[in-house]
PDB file of C-alpha atoms in Angstrom:
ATOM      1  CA  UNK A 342      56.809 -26.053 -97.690  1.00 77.00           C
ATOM      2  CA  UNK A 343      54.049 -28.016 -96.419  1.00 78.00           C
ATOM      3  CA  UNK A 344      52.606 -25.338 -93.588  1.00 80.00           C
ATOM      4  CA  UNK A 345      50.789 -28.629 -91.115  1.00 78.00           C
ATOM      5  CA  UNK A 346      54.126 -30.526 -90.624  1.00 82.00           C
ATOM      6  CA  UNK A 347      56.797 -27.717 -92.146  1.00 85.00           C
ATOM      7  CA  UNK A 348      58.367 -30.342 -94.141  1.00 83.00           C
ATOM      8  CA  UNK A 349      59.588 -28.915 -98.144  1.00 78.00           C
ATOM      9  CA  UNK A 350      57.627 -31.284-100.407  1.00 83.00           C
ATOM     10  CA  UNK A 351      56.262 -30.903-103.819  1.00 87.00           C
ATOM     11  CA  UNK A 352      53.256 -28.852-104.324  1.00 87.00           C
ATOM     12  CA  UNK A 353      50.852 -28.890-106.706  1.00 89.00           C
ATOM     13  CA  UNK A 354      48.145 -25.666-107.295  1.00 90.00           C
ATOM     14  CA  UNK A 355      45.237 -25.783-110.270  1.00 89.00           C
ATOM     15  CA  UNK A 356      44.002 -22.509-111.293  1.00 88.00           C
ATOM     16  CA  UNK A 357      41.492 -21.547-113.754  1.00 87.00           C
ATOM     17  CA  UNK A 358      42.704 -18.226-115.927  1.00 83.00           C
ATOM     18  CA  UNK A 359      40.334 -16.395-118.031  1.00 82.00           C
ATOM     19  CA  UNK A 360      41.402 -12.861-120.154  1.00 78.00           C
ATOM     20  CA  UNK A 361      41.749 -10.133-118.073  1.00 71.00           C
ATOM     21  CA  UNK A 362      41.167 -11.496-114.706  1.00 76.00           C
ATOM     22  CA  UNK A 363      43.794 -12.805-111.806  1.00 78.00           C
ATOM     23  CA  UNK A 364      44.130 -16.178-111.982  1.00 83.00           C
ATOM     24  CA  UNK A 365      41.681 -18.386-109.896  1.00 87.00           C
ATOM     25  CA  UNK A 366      42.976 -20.729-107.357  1.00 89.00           C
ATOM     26  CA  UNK A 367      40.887 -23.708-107.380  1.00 89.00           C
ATOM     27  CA  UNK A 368      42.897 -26.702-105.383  1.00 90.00           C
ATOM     28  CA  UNK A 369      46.143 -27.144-104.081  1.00 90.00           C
ATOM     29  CA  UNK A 370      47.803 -30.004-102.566  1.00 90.00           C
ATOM     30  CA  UNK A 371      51.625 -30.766-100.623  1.00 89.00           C
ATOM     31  CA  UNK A 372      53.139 -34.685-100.856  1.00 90.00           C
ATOM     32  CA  UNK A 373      56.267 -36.365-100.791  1.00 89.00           C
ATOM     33  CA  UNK A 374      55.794 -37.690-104.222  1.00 90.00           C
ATOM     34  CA  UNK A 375      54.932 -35.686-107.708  1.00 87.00           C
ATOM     35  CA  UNK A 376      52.627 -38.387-108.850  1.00 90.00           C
ATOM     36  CA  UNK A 377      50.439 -38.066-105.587  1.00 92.00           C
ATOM     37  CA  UNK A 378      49.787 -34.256-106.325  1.00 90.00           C
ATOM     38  CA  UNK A 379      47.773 -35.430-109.953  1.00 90.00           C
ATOM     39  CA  UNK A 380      45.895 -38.785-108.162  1.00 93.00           C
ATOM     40  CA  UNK A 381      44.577 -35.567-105.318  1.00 91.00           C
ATOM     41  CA  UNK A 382      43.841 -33.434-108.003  1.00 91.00           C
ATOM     42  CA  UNK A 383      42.008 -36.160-109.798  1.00 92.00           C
ATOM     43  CA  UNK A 384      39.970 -37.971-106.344  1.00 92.00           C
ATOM     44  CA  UNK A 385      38.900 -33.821-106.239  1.00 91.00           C
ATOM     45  CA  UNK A 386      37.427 -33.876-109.406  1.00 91.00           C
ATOM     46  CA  UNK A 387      39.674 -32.184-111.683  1.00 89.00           C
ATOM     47  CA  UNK A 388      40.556 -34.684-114.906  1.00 87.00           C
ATOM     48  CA  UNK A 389      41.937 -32.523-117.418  1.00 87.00           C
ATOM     49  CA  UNK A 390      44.595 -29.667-117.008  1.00 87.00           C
ATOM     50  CA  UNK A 391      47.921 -27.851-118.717  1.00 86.00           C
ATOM     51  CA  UNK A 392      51.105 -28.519-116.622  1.00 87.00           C
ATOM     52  CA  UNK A 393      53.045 -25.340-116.012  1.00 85.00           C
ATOM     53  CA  UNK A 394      56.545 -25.780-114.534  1.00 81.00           C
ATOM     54  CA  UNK A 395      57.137 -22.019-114.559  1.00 85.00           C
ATOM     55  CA  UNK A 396      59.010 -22.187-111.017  1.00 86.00           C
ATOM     56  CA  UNK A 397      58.338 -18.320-110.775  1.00 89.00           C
ATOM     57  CA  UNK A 398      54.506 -19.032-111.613  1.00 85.00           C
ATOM     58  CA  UNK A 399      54.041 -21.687-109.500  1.00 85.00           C
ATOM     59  CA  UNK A 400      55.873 -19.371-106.661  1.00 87.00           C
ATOM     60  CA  UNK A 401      53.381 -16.748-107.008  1.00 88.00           C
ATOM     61  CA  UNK A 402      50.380 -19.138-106.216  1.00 88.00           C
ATOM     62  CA  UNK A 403      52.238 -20.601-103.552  1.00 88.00           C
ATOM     63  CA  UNK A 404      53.287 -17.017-102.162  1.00 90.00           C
ATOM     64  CA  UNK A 405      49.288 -16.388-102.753  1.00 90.00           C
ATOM     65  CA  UNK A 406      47.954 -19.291-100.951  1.00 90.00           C
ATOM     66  CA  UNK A 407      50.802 -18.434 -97.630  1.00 89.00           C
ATOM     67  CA  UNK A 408      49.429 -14.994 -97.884  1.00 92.00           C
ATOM     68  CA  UNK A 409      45.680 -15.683 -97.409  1.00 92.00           C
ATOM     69  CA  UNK A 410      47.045 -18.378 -94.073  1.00 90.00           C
ATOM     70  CA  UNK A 411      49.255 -15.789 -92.807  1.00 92.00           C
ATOM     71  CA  UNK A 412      46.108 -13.077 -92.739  1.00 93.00           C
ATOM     72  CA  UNK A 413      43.628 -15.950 -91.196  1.00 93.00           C
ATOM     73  CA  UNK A 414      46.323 -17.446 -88.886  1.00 92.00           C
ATOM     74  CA  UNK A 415      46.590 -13.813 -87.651  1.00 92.00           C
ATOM     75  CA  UNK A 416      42.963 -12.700 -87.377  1.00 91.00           C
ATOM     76  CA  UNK A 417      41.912 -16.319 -85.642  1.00 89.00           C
ATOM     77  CA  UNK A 418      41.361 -15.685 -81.880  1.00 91.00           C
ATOM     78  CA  UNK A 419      40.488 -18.621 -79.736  1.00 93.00           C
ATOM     79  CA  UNK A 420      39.968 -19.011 -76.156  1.00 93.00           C
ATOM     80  CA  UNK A 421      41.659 -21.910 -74.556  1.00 91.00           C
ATOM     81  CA  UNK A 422      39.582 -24.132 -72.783  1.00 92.00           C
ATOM     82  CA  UNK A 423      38.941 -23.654 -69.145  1.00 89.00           C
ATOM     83  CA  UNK A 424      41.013 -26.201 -67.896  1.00 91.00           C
ATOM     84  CA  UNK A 425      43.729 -24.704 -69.454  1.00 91.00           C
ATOM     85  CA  UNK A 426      44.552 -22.044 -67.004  1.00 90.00           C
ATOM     86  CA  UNK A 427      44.771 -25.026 -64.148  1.00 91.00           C
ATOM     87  CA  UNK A 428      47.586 -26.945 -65.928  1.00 90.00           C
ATOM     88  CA  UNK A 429      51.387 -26.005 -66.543  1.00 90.00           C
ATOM     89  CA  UNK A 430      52.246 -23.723 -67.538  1.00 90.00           C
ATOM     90  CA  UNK A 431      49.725 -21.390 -67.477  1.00 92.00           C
ATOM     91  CA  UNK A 432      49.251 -22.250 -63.535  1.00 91.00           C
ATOM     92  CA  UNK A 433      52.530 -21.136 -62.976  1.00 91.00           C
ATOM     93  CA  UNK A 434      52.882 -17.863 -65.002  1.00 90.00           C
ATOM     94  CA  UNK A 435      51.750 -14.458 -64.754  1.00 89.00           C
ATOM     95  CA  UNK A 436      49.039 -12.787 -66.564  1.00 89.00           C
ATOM     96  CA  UNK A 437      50.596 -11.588 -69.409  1.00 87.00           C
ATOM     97  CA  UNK A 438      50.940 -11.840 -73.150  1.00 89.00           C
ATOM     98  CA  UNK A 439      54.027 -15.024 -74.256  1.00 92.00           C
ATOM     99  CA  UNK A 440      55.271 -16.196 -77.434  1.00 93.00           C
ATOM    100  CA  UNK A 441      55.330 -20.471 -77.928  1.00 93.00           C
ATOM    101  CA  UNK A 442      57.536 -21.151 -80.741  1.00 94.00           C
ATOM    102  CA  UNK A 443      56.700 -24.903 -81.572  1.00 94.00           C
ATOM    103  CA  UNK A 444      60.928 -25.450 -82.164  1.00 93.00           C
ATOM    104  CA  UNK A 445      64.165 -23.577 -82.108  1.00 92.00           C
ATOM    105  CA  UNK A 446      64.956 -24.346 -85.665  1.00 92.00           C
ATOM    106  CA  UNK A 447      63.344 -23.094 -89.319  1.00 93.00           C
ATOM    107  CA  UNK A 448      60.490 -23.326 -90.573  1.00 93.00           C
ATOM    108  CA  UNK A 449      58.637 -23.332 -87.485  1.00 94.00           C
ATOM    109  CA  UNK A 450      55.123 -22.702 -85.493  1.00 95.00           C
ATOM    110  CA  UNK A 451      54.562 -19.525 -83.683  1.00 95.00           C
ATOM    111  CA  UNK A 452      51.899 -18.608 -81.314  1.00 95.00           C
ATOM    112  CA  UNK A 453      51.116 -15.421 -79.032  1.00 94.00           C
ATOM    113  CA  UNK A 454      49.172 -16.479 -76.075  1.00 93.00           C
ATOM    114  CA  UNK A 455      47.133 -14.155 -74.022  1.00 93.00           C
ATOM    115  CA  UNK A 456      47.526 -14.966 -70.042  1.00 92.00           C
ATOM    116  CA  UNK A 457      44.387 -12.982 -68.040  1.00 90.00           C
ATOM    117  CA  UNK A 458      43.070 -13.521 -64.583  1.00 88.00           C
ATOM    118  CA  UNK A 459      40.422 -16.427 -65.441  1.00 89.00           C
ATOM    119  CA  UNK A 460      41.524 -17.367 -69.130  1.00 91.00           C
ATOM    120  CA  UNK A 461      43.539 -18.288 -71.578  1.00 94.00           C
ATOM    121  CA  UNK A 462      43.421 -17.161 -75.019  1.00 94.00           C
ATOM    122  CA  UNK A 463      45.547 -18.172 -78.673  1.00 95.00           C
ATOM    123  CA  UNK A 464      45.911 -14.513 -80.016  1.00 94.00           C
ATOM    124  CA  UNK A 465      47.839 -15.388 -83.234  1.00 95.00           C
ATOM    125  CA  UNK A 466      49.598 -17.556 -85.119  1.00 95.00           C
ATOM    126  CA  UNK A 467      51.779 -18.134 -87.523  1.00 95.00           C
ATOM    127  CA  UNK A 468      54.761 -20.285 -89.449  1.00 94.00           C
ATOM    128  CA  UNK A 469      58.131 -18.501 -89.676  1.00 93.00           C
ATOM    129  CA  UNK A 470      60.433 -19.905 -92.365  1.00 90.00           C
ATOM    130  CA  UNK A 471      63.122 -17.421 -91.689  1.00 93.00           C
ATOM    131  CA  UNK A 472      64.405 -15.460 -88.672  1.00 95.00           C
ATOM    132  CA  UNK A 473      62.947 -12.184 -90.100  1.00 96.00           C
ATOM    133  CA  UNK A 474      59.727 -13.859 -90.346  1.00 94.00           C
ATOM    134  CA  UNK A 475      59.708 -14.462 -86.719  1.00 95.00           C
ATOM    135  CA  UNK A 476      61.162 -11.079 -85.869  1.00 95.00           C
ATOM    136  CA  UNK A 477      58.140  -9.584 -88.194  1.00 95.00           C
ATOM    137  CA  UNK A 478      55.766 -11.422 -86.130  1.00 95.00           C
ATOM    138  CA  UNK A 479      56.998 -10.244 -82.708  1.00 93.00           C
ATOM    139  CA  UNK A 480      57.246  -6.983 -84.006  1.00 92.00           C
ATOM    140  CA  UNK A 481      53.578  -6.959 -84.763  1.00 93.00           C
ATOM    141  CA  UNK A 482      52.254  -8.751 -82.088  1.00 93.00           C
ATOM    142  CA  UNK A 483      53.908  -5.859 -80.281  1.00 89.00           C
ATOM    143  CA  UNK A 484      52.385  -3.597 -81.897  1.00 89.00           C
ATOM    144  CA  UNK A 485      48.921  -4.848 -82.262  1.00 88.00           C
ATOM    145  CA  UNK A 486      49.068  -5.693 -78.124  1.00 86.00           C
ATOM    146  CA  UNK A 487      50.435  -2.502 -77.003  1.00 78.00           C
ATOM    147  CA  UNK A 488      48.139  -2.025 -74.598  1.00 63.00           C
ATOM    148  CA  UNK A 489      48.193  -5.013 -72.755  1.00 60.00           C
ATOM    149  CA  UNK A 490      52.000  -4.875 -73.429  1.00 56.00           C
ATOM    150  CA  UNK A 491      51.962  -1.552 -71.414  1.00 54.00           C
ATOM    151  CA  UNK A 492      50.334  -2.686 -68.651  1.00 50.00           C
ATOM    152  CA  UNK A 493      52.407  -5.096 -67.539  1.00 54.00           C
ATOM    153  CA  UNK A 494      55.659  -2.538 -68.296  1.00 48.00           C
ATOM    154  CA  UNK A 495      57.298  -5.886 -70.627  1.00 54.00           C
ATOM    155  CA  UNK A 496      57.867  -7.297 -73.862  1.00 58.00           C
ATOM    156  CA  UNK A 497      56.074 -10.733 -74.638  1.00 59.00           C
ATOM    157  CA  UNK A 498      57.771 -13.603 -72.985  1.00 62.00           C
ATOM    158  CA  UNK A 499      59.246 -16.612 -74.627  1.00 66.00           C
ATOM    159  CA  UNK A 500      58.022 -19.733 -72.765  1.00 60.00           C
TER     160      UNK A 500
END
């Protein structure tokens, strides 16, 4: 699955393997088409490889590569511009941590906003594939945000 526009589309990974060591991601690449993953590989440089179609091979790079986006989607913090605590809906809500889920179908985008006085700021993120993805999530968005959870006597809010 293709985590930018959650679209399932073929995916292609190059590693390099040498004896005794984890395998070393070097590229990867999502496209609607198999024969666009080898012309990326190629524009990137890489002209000779051995293709693997070991589904459970390929599933561990891919599980790999959504591992290392889960961690940075979840340790990215950003504060929101200015501006955006003067427009809707962050005008109109309480300080206050909320949930914005980007659809109400699977896969989809997930992010925990952080509501204060003067600011507004993109705690986490993440793509959910499953239910008990996005029940994960919540859970430890909870957990990590007890505090300003607590104040506020609430669970995050879906907006």
């Amino acid at each position: 699955m293709n985590p930018i526009d959650l679209h399932y589309e073929w995916f292609g990974v190059l590693w390099l393997e040498e004896e005794n060591h984890f395998p070393i991601i070097v590229g990867y690449w999502f496209s609607k088409e198999r024969s666009e993953i080898t012309q990326d590989a190629i524009l990137s440089g890489f002209s000779t490889w051995t293709e693997i179609g070991d589904h459970s091979m390929i599933m561990r790079m891919y599980q790999s590569i959504r591992n290392k986006q889960k961690k940075q989607d979840w340790e990215k913090r950003t504060r929101l511009s200015l501006r955006t605590i003067f427009n809707s809906p962050w005008n109109e809500v309480s300080p206050g941590l909320y949930l914005i889920k980007s659809r109400d179908t699977y896969p989809l985008h997930v992010s925990a906003i952080l509501k204060k006085k003067f600011w507004v700021w993109l705690e986490h993120t993440a793509v959910c594939e499953t239910k008990e993805e996005l029940q994960a999530f919540m859970q430890r968005v909870h957990e990590e945000h007890q505090m300003e959870i607590s104040m506020k006597n609430t669970k995050p809010k879906f907006l």
